[in-house]
Tab-separated table of C-alpha atoms in Angstrom:
chain	number	residue	atom	x	y	z
A	1	UNK	CA	-26.571	-15.351	-19.444
A	2	UNK	CA	-29.599	-16.625	-17.517
A	3	UNK	CA	-29.563	-20.114	-16.038
A	4	UNK	CA	-32.553	-21.937	-14.598
A	5	UNK	CA	-32.150	-23.749	-11.271
A	6	UNK	CA	-34.998	-25.801	-9.821
A	7	UNK	CA	-35.808	-25.453	-6.128
A	8	UNK	CA	-38.145	-27.621	-4.059
A	9	UNK	CA	-40.569	-25.365	-2.264
A	10	UNK	CA	-43.029	-25.951	0.555
A	11	UNK	CA	-45.184	-29.089	0.173
A	12	UNK	CA	-42.937	-30.237	-2.686
A	13	UNK	CA	-43.927	-27.585	-5.257
A	14	UNK	CA	-41.273	-27.224	-7.958
A	15	UNK	CA	-39.998	-23.668	-8.180
A	16	UNK	CA	-38.022	-22.162	-11.042
A	17	UNK	CA	-35.180	-19.930	-9.893
A	18	UNK	CA	-33.159	-17.950	-12.409
A	19	UNK	CA	-29.506	-17.038	-11.975
A	20	UNK	CA	-28.472	-13.955	-13.936
A	21	UNK	CA	-24.959	-13.911	-15.425
A	22	UNK	CA	-22.162	-16.195	-14.370
A	23	UNK	CA	-21.684	-15.626	-10.636
A	24	UNK	CA	-18.326	-13.986	-9.802
A	25	UNK	CA	-15.670	-16.509	-8.807
A	26	UNK	CA	-15.241	-14.695	-5.497
A	27	UNK	CA	-18.319	-12.515	-4.910
A	28	UNK	CA	-17.321	-9.417	-2.981
A	29	UNK	CA	-20.838	-8.547	-1.865
A	30	UNK	CA	-23.854	-10.366	-0.378
A	31	UNK	CA	-26.057	-12.335	-2.755
A	32	UNK	CA	-29.444	-10.958	-3.819
A	33	UNK	CA	-32.789	-12.749	-4.109
A	34	UNK	CA	-35.375	-10.908	-6.228
A	35	UNK	CA	-39.074	-11.512	-5.533
A	36	UNK	CA	-41.688	-10.346	-8.052
A	37	UNK	CA	-45.197	-9.187	-7.249
A	38	UNK	CA	-48.610	-10.732	-7.816
A	39	UNK	CA	-49.011	-11.787	-11.479
A	40	UNK	CA	-45.315	-11.132	-12.089
A	41	UNK	CA	-42.418	-13.375	-13.013
A	42	UNK	CA	-38.708	-13.606	-12.289
A	43	UNK	CA	-37.688	-12.211	-15.677
A	44	UNK	CA	-39.382	-8.921	-14.823
A	45	UNK	CA	-36.206	-8.268	-12.819
A	46	UNK	CA	-33.831	-8.796	-15.749
A	47	UNK	CA	-32.792	-5.144	-16.060
A	48	UNK	CA	-32.174	-4.788	-12.333
A	49	UNK	CA	-30.325	-8.105	-12.192
A	50	UNK	CA	-27.852	-7.074	-14.899
A	51	UNK	CA	-26.246	-4.317	-12.880
A	52	UNK	CA	-26.613	-6.128	-9.570
A	53	UNK	CA	-24.776	-9.131	-11.010
A	54	UNK	CA	-21.585	-7.247	-11.785
A	55	UNK	CA	-20.026	-8.227	-8.464
A	56	UNK	CA	-22.508	-10.415	-6.639
A	57	UNK	CA	-24.657	-13.506	-7.114
A	58	UNK	CA	-28.219	-12.640	-8.213
A	59	UNK	CA	-31.181	-15.013	-8.217
A	60	UNK	CA	-34.791	-14.243	-9.171
A	61	UNK	CA	-37.563	-16.634	-8.188
A	62	UNK	CA	-40.726	-17.515	-10.083
A	63	UNK	CA	-43.060	-17.794	-7.121
A	64	UNK	CA	-45.635	-20.597	-6.960
A	65	UNK	CA	-48.471	-20.154	-9.418
A	66	UNK	CA	-46.351	-17.754	-11.484
A	67	UNK	CA	-44.003	-18.005	-14.441
A	68	UNK	CA	-42.451	-21.445	-14.862
A	69	UNK	CA	-42.975	-22.590	-11.274
A	70	UNK	CA	-45.542	-25.168	-10.256
A	71	UNK	CA	-49.213	-24.258	-10.038
A	72	UNK	CA	-51.057	-25.937	-7.148
A	73	UNK	CA	-53.775	-28.219	-8.492
A	74	UNK	CA	-57.460	-27.609	-7.702
A	75	UNK	CA	-58.627	-29.226	-4.478
A	76	UNK	CA	-59.695	-28.499	-0.916
A	77	UNK	CA	-56.120	-27.728	0.143
A	78	UNK	CA	-55.407	-25.271	-2.675
A	79	UNK	CA	-56.150	-22.107	-0.607
A	80	UNK	CA	-53.521	-23.171	1.935
A	81	UNK	CA	-51.051	-24.003	-0.826
A	82	UNK	CA	-51.502	-20.471	-2.184
A	83	UNK	CA	-51.370	-18.747	1.201
A	84	UNK	CA	-48.840	-16.532	2.884
A	85	UNK	CA	-47.121	-19.331	4.750
A	86	UNK	CA	-46.399	-21.178	1.510
A	87	UNK	CA	-44.876	-18.141	-0.213
A	88	UNK	CA	-42.651	-17.331	2.748
A	89	UNK	CA	-41.585	-20.970	3.077
A	90	UNK	CA	-40.715	-21.037	-0.636
A	91	UNK	CA	-38.449	-17.993	-0.301
A	92	UNK	CA	-36.830	-19.577	2.750
A	93	UNK	CA	-36.239	-22.781	0.777
A	94	UNK	CA	-34.645	-20.839	-2.082
A	95	UNK	CA	-32.236	-19.039	0.247
A	96	UNK	CA	-31.223	-22.254	2.008
A	97	UNK	CA	-31.060	-24.605	-0.975
A	98	UNK	CA	-29.063	-22.151	-3.095
A	99	UNK	CA	-26.741	-21.149	-0.258
A	100	UNK	CA	-27.581	-17.452	-0.501
A	101	UNK	CA	-27.854	-16.474	3.149
A	102	UNK	CA	-27.496	-14.076	4.708
A	103	UNK	CA	-29.068	-12.571	1.597
A	104	UNK	CA	-30.306	-9.198	0.432
A	105	UNK	CA	-34.012	-9.514	-0.410
A	106	UNK	CA	-35.464	-7.122	-2.987
A	107	UNK	CA	-39.213	-7.482	-3.407
A	108	UNK	CA	-41.861	-5.716	-5.444
A	109	UNK	CA	-45.432	-5.484	-4.154
A	110	UNK	CA	-46.484	-8.953	-2.905
A	111	UNK	CA	-42.857	-10.070	-3.187
A	112	UNK	CA	-41.906	-7.283	-0.777
A	113	UNK	CA	-44.444	-8.576	1.735
A	114	UNK	CA	-42.938	-12.055	1.413
A	115	UNK	CA	-39.516	-10.507	1.941
A	116	UNK	CA	-40.358	-8.721	5.153
A	117	UNK	CA	-42.252	-11.696	6.552
A	118	UNK	CA	-39.205	-13.896	5.933
A	119	UNK	CA	-36.882	-11.273	7.427
A	120	UNK	CA	-39.067	-11.115	10.550
A	121	UNK	CA	-39.187	-14.895	10.983
A	122	UNK	CA	-35.657	-15.827	9.924
A	123	UNK	CA	-33.365	-12.876	10.647
A	124	UNK	CA	-30.386	-15.211	10.322
A	125	UNK	CA	-31.119	-15.587	6.596
A	126	UNK	CA	-31.620	-11.913	5.671
A	127	UNK	CA	-28.911	-9.259	5.747
A	128	UNK	CA	-30.911	-6.404	4.210
A	129	UNK	CA	-34.299	-5.789	2.631
A	130	UNK	CA	-35.764	-3.541	-0.077
A	131	UNK	CA	-39.542	-3.013	-0.115
A	132	UNK	CA	-40.805	-1.696	-3.460
A	133	UNK	CA	-44.289	-0.146	-3.395
A	134	UNK	CA	-46.097	-2.462	-0.964
A	135	UNK	CA	-48.553	-1.343	1.698
A	136	UNK	CA	-48.588	-2.581	5.292
A	137	UNK	CA	-52.248	-1.637	5.828
A	138	UNK	CA	-55.175	-3.938	5.140
A	139	UNK	CA	-56.785	-3.321	1.744
A	140	UNK	CA	-60.136	-4.920	2.581
A	141	UNK	CA	-62.948	-6.752	0.829
A	142	UNK	CA	-63.872	-3.842	-1.446
A	143	UNK	CA	-60.401	-4.022	-2.982
A	144	UNK	CA	-60.791	-7.757	-3.571
A	145	UNK	CA	-64.150	-7.245	-5.275
A	146	UNK	CA	-62.632	-4.555	-7.512
A	147	UNK	CA	-59.941	-6.986	-8.609
A	148	UNK	CA	-62.480	-9.687	-9.344
A	149	UNK	CA	-64.435	-7.283	-11.559
A	150	UNK	CA	-61.232	-6.085	-13.222
A	151	UNK	CA	-60.264	-9.641	-14.138
A	152	UNK	CA	-63.669	-10.111	-15.774
A	153	UNK	CA	-62.991	-7.141	-18.051
A	154	UNK	CA	-59.816	-8.504	-19.574
A	155	UNK	CA	-60.540	-8.942	-23.327
A	156	UNK	CA	-58.959	-12.394	-23.574
A	157	UNK	CA	-57.472	-13.748	-25.681
A	158	UNK	CA	-55.408	-10.900	-27.074
A	159	UNK	CA	-54.707	-11.293	-30.811
A	160	UNK	CA	-51.040	-10.311	-30.358
A	161	UNK	CA	-48.621	-9.564	-27.537
A	162	UNK	CA	-48.565	-5.930	-28.661
A	163	UNK	CA	-52.342	-5.808	-28.306
A	164	UNK	CA	-51.930	-6.874	-24.683
A	165	UNK	CA	-49.272	-4.213	-24.211
A	166	UNK	CA	-51.598	-1.511	-25.574
A	167	UNK	CA	-54.605	-2.618	-23.526
A	168	UNK	CA	-52.794	-2.697	-20.187
A	169	UNK	CA	-50.809	0.441	-20.953
A	170	UNK	CA	-53.566	2.574	-22.508
A	171	UNK	CA	-57.051	1.056	-22.837
A	172	UNK	CA	-57.584	-0.599	-19.455
A	173	UNK	CA	-60.227	1.468	-17.568
A	174	UNK	CA	-57.926	1.413	-14.523
A	175	UNK	CA	-55.307	3.433	-16.434
A	176	UNK	CA	-55.808	7.187	-16.041
A	177	UNK	CA	-53.144	8.129	-18.583
A	178	UNK	CA	-50.856	6.113	-20.887
A	179	UNK	CA	-48.486	3.971	-18.825
A	180	UNK	CA	-45.851	2.233	-21.005
A	181	UNK	CA	-44.201	0.546	-18.017
A	182	UNK	CA	-47.460	-1.100	-16.997
A	183	UNK	CA	-48.080	-2.219	-20.572
A	184	UNK	CA	-44.614	-3.769	-20.813
A	185	UNK	CA	-45.028	-5.502	-17.444
A	186	UNK	CA	-48.230	-7.274	-18.491
A	187	UNK	CA	-47.073	-8.019	-22.040
A	188	UNK	CA	-44.276	-10.099	-20.542
A	189	UNK	CA	-46.637	-12.347	-18.587
A	190	UNK	CA	-48.547	-13.297	-21.730
A	191	UNK	CA	-47.838	-16.448	-23.714
A	192	UNK	CA	-49.121	-17.608	-27.072
A	193	UNK	CA	-51.972	-20.110	-26.703
A	194	UNK	CA	-53.776	-21.833	-29.599
A	195	UNK	CA	-56.422	-19.094	-29.696
A	196	UNK	CA	-54.252	-16.053	-28.964
A	197	UNK	CA	-52.238	-14.512	-26.113
A	198	UNK	CA	-53.179	-15.398	-22.546
A	199	UNK	CA	-51.590	-14.905	-19.106
A	200	UNK	CA	-49.119	-17.434	-17.737
A	201	UNK	CA	-51.113	-17.505	-14.507
A	202	UNK	CA	-54.658	-18.430	-13.524
A	203	UNK	CA	-56.716	-15.377	-12.615
A	204	UNK	CA	-58.754	-17.408	-10.134
A	205	UNK	CA	-55.522	-18.521	-8.446
A	206	UNK	CA	-54.356	-14.912	-8.266
A	207	UNK	CA	-57.578	-13.977	-6.477
A	208	UNK	CA	-57.021	-16.855	-4.046
A	209	UNK	CA	-53.449	-15.707	-3.420
A	210	UNK	CA	-54.582	-12.145	-2.828
A	211	UNK	CA	-57.425	-13.248	-0.545
A	212	UNK	CA	-54.878	-14.558	1.936
A	213	UNK	CA	-53.322	-11.138	2.645
A	214	UNK	CA	-55.581	-8.224	1.620
A	215	UNK	CA	-57.774	-8.456	4.729
A	216	UNK	CA	-54.888	-8.247	7.179
A	217	UNK	CA	-52.564	-5.461	8.241
A	218	UNK	CA	-48.875	-6.396	8.357
A	219	UNK	CA	-47.430	-3.766	10.690
A	220	UNK	CA	-46.556	-6.192	13.480
A	221	UNK	CA	-44.275	-8.303	11.295
A	222	UNK	CA	-42.795	-5.166	9.744
A	223	UNK	CA	-41.759	-3.976	13.199
A	224	UNK	CA	-39.951	-7.279	13.754
A	225	UNK	CA	-37.601	-6.719	10.793
A	226	UNK	CA	-34.245	-5.828	12.364
A	227	UNK	CA	-32.030	-5.654	9.295
A	228	UNK	CA	-31.427	-2.448	7.283
A	229	UNK	CA	-34.539	-1.878	5.150
A	230	UNK	CA	-35.199	0.549	2.309
A	231	UNK	CA	-38.831	1.456	1.605
A	232	UNK	CA	-39.203	2.587	-2.020
A	233	UNK	CA	-42.345	4.132	-3.471
A	234	UNK	CA	-43.237	5.390	-6.905
A	235	UNK	CA	-44.588	8.920	-6.646
A	236	UNK	CA	-47.757	7.773	-8.422
A	237	UNK	CA	-47.740	4.219	-7.046
A	238	UNK	CA	-50.079	2.392	-4.708
A	239	UNK	CA	-48.104	3.118	-1.543
A	240	UNK	CA	-48.877	6.619	-0.300
A	241	UNK	CA	-46.193	8.890	1.114
A	242	UNK	CA	-47.680	9.073	4.619
A	243	UNK	CA	-47.951	5.294	4.896
A	244	UNK	CA	-44.463	4.776	3.468
A	245	UNK	CA	-42.969	7.186	5.991
A	246	UNK	CA	-44.851	5.473	8.805
A	247	UNK	CA	-43.419	2.148	7.628
A	248	UNK	CA	-39.934	3.657	7.849
A	249	UNK	CA	-40.685	4.912	11.365
A	250	UNK	CA	-41.927	1.462	12.473
A	251	UNK	CA	-38.892	-0.323	11.052
A	252	UNK	CA	-35.981	-0.436	13.519
A	253	UNK	CA	-33.507	0.324	10.708
A	254	UNK	CA	-35.714	1.856	8.027
A	255	UNK	CA	-34.762	4.217	5.206
A	256	UNK	CA	-36.918	5.912	2.586
A	257	UNK	CA	-36.652	6.570	-1.156
A	258	UNK	CA	-39.167	8.110	-3.533
A	259	UNK	CA	-39.016	7.698	-7.310
A	260	UNK	CA	-40.479	10.603	-9.330
A	261	UNK	CA	-42.480	9.924	-12.504
A	262	UNK	CA	-43.029	6.297	-11.452
A	263	UNK	CA	-46.139	4.314	-10.649
A	264	UNK	CA	-46.520	0.937	-9.003
A	265	UNK	CA	-44.173	-0.785	-11.479
A	266	UNK	CA	-41.165	1.286	-10.457
A	267	UNK	CA	-38.580	-1.093	-11.956
A	268	UNK	CA	-40.270	-0.683	-15.355
A	269	UNK	CA	-41.183	3.001	-15.147
A	270	UNK	CA	-37.858	4.422	-13.947
A	271	UNK	CA	-35.140	1.736	-13.873
A	272	UNK	CA	-32.260	4.248	-13.802
A	273	UNK	CA	-33.795	6.208	-10.914
A	274	UNK	CA	-34.464	2.976	-9.013
A	275	UNK	CA	-30.829	1.984	-9.466
A	276	UNK	CA	-29.718	5.388	-8.187
A	277	UNK	CA	-31.852	4.860	-5.064
A	278	UNK	CA	-30.736	1.279	-4.457
A	279	UNK	CA	-26.990	1.584	-5.022
A	280	UNK	CA	-26.087	3.743	-2.004
A	281	UNK	CA	-28.287	1.628	0.255
A	282	UNK	CA	-26.704	-1.613	-0.961
A	283	UNK	CA	-23.198	-0.171	-0.664
A	284	UNK	CA	-23.933	0.486	2.977
A	285	UNK	CA	-24.731	-3.161	3.660
A	286	UNK	CA	-21.661	-4.727	5.199
A	287	UNK	CA	-20.142	-7.733	3.504
A	288	UNK	CA	-20.647	-10.755	5.761
């Protein structure tokens, strides 16, 4: 069972939070808040949430501009409403309004960055943190320009959802070899429009969101995270081994896990291996 719960985020944006399964009458373990990455959606975490929800409360959040949450309207203040501060404030609002704290935050990519920024600023709200395939180093302007060009190449609209799955998993020039997990990830952010299948998000908004963090390094805030933190990387993901191990060294209570045969979308590529990495870490988090 998945139940939608609305949350009021920063500057009044309506956020869709999704509770997976009926929460246990007396949860024995800390609650979990799942944060998706750029272009993602809460339901991307459905497989992970199923096993997490066996004995704890599990919430996944559609972040602003994504999924069924509000999309900031065009205007001079839109960059600020799609910036880092807004995303962190939204996660803070979800934890407080849903009574989740101190919570375990599990974030993928951009969602992981939001998680560690919240943990650094509000340690009282975060009991433990999982960072899935997110870099702490600045990516730079060249990376932003590559994304802009990549968005231009999308052959929208797709005639079917399966066509989107095939393009992102096989035909996209950025794919070096067939990647079914990547194809499934993007197929699930497509919806049927009058002329075909299109993304749930605005590509221009995604570029604006990304602009607010790709030029900066995030090591300083990472070092301020005091709670137990697991850094997870896919062997073929975007986070390199040397950088991941440096992140673990910088973290006061960092641990490391590497998932073989996985790329950036680790929770799609190797869900069983991700579970095997997460379970012992989560078991070690004391019940508050």
